[in-house]
CSV table of C-alpha atoms in Angstrom, one decimal:
chain,number,residue,atom,x,y,z
A,1,MET,CA,0.0,0.0,0.0
A,2,MET,CA,1.3,3.3,-0.9
A,3,ARG,CA,1.3,6.2,1.6
A,4,ARG,CA,0.1,9.5,0.6
A,5,MET,CA,2.4,12.5,1.0
A,6,GLY,CA,1.2,15.9,1.9
A,7,ARG,CA,-1.5,16.7,4.4
A,8,PRO,CA,-2.0,14.5,7.4
A,9,GLY,CA,-5.0,12.3,7.6
A,10,LEU,CA,-7.8,12.6,10.1
A,11,VAL,CA,-6.0,10.7,12.8
A,12,GLY,CA,-2.8,12.7,12.4
A,13,LEU,CA,-4.7,16.0,12.5
A,14,ALA,CA,-6.5,14.9,15.7
A,15,ALA,CA,-3.2,13.8,17.3
A,16,ARG,CA,-1.6,17.1,16.5
A,17,THR,CA,-4.5,19.1,17.9
A,18,ALA,CA,-4.4,17.0,21.1
A,19,VAL,CA,-0.7,17.7,21.5
A,20,VAL,CA,-1.1,21.4,20.9
A,21,ALA,CA,-4.1,21.6,23.3
A,22,GLY,CA,-2.3,19.6,26.0
A,23,THR,CA,0.8,21.8,25.7
A,24,ALA,CA,-1.2,25.0,25.9
A,25,THR,CA,-3.1,23.7,29.0
A,26,ALA,CA,0.2,22.8,30.7
A,27,VAL,CA,1.8,26.1,30.0
A,28,SER,CA,-1.2,28.2,31.1
A,29,GLY,CA,-1.6,26.1,34.3
A,30,GLY,CA,2.1,26.6,35.2
A,31,MET,CA,1.8,30.3,34.5
A,32,ARG,CA,-1.4,30.6,36.6
A,33,ASN,CA,0.3,28.7,39.5
A,34,ARG,CA,3.3,31.1,39.4
A,35,GLN,CA,1.1,34.1,39.3
A,36,GLU,CA,-0.9,32.9,42.3
A,37,GLN,CA,2.3,32.3,44.2
A,38,ARG,CA,3.5,35.8,43.4
A,39,MET,CA,0.2,37.3,44.5
A,40,GLU,CA,0.2,35.4,47.8
A,41,ALA,CA,3.8,36.5,48.5
A,42,GLN,CA,2.9,40.1,47.8
A,43,GLN,CA,-0.2,39.9,50.0
A,44,ALA,CA,1.9,38.4,52.8
A,45,GLN,CA,4.4,41.2,52.5
A,46,ALA,CA,1.7,43.9,52.4
A,47,GLN,CA,-0.1,42.6,55.5
A,48,PRO,CA,1.4,43.8,58.8
A,49,ALA,CA,2.7,41.2,61.1
A,50,PRO,CA,0.1,40.4,63.8
A,51,PRO,CA,1.0,41.9,67.2
A,52,PRO,CA,2.8,39.6,69.5
A,53,PRO,CA,0.5,38.0,72.1
A,54,PRO,CA,0.5,39.9,75.5
A,55,ALA,CA,2.9,38.5,78.0
A,56,PRO,CA,1.2,36.1,80.4
A,57,VAL,CA,0.4,37.6,83.7
A,58,ALA,CA,2.2,35.7,86.4
A,59,ALA,CA,-0.2,34.3,89.0
A,60,PRO,CA,0.4,35.8,92.4
A,61,ALA,CA,2.5,33.5,94.5
A,62,ALA,CA,0.3,31.6,96.8
A,63,ALA,CA,1.1,32.3,100.4
A,64,PRO,CA,2.9,29.3,101.9
A,65,ASP,CA,0.6,27.3,104.1
A,66,MET,CA,1.9,28.0,107.6
A,67,THR,CA,0.9,24.6,108.9
A,68,THR,CA,2.6,22.7,106.1
A,69,GLU,CA,5.8,24.8,106.5
A,70,LEU,CA,5.9,24.3,110.3
A,71,GLN,CA,5.4,20.5,109.7
A,72,LYS,CA,8.3,20.5,107.3
A,73,LEU,CA,10.5,22.2,109.8
A,74,ALA,CA,9.4,19.8,112.6
A,75,ASP,CA,10.2,16.8,110.3
A,76,MET,CA,13.6,18.2,109.5
A,77,LYS,CA,14.3,18.7,113.3
A,78,THR,CA,13.1,15.1,114.0
A,79,GLN,CA,15.4,13.7,111.2
A,80,GLY,CA,18.3,15.6,112.8
A,81,LEU,CA,18.8,18.0,109.9
A,82,LEU,CA,18.1,21.0,112.1
A,83,THR,CA,19.3,21.8,115.6
A,84,ASP,CA,17.0,23.2,118.3
A,85,ASP,CA,18.4,26.7,117.7
A,86,GLU,CA,18.0,26.5,113.8
A,87,PHE,CA,14.5,25.2,114.3
A,88,ALA,CA,13.6,28.1,116.6
A,89,LYS,CA,15.1,30.7,114.2
A,90,ALA,CA,13.3,29.2,111.1
A,91,LYS,CA,10.0,29.0,113.0
A,92,ALA,CA,10.3,32.6,114.2
A,93,GLN,CA,11.1,33.8,110.7
A,94,LEU,CA,8.2,31.8,109.3
A,95,LEU,CA,5.8,33.3,111.9
A,96,GLY,CA,7.2,36.8,111.4
A,97,ILE,CA,8.3,37.1,115.1
């Protein structure tokens, strides 16, 4: 069978059209993505940075429980970690005497 030279047949024309259309779609999609990225970057630069969150307010220190502190001192004296004089001084300081 002899091939015809010259214009492409119907299948060849459809194939060429598909290639051209696919290439155009790919190029336009890539351009759109780049443009969107540029716009997002410009918007991010144009927007002022959000103000930093306010510093957390420190909760007031809870007053030491007098009974618990006296118990700790008594335990330390019982264990021999404090002498009678050291215990008396620490107790006076704790009670504010």
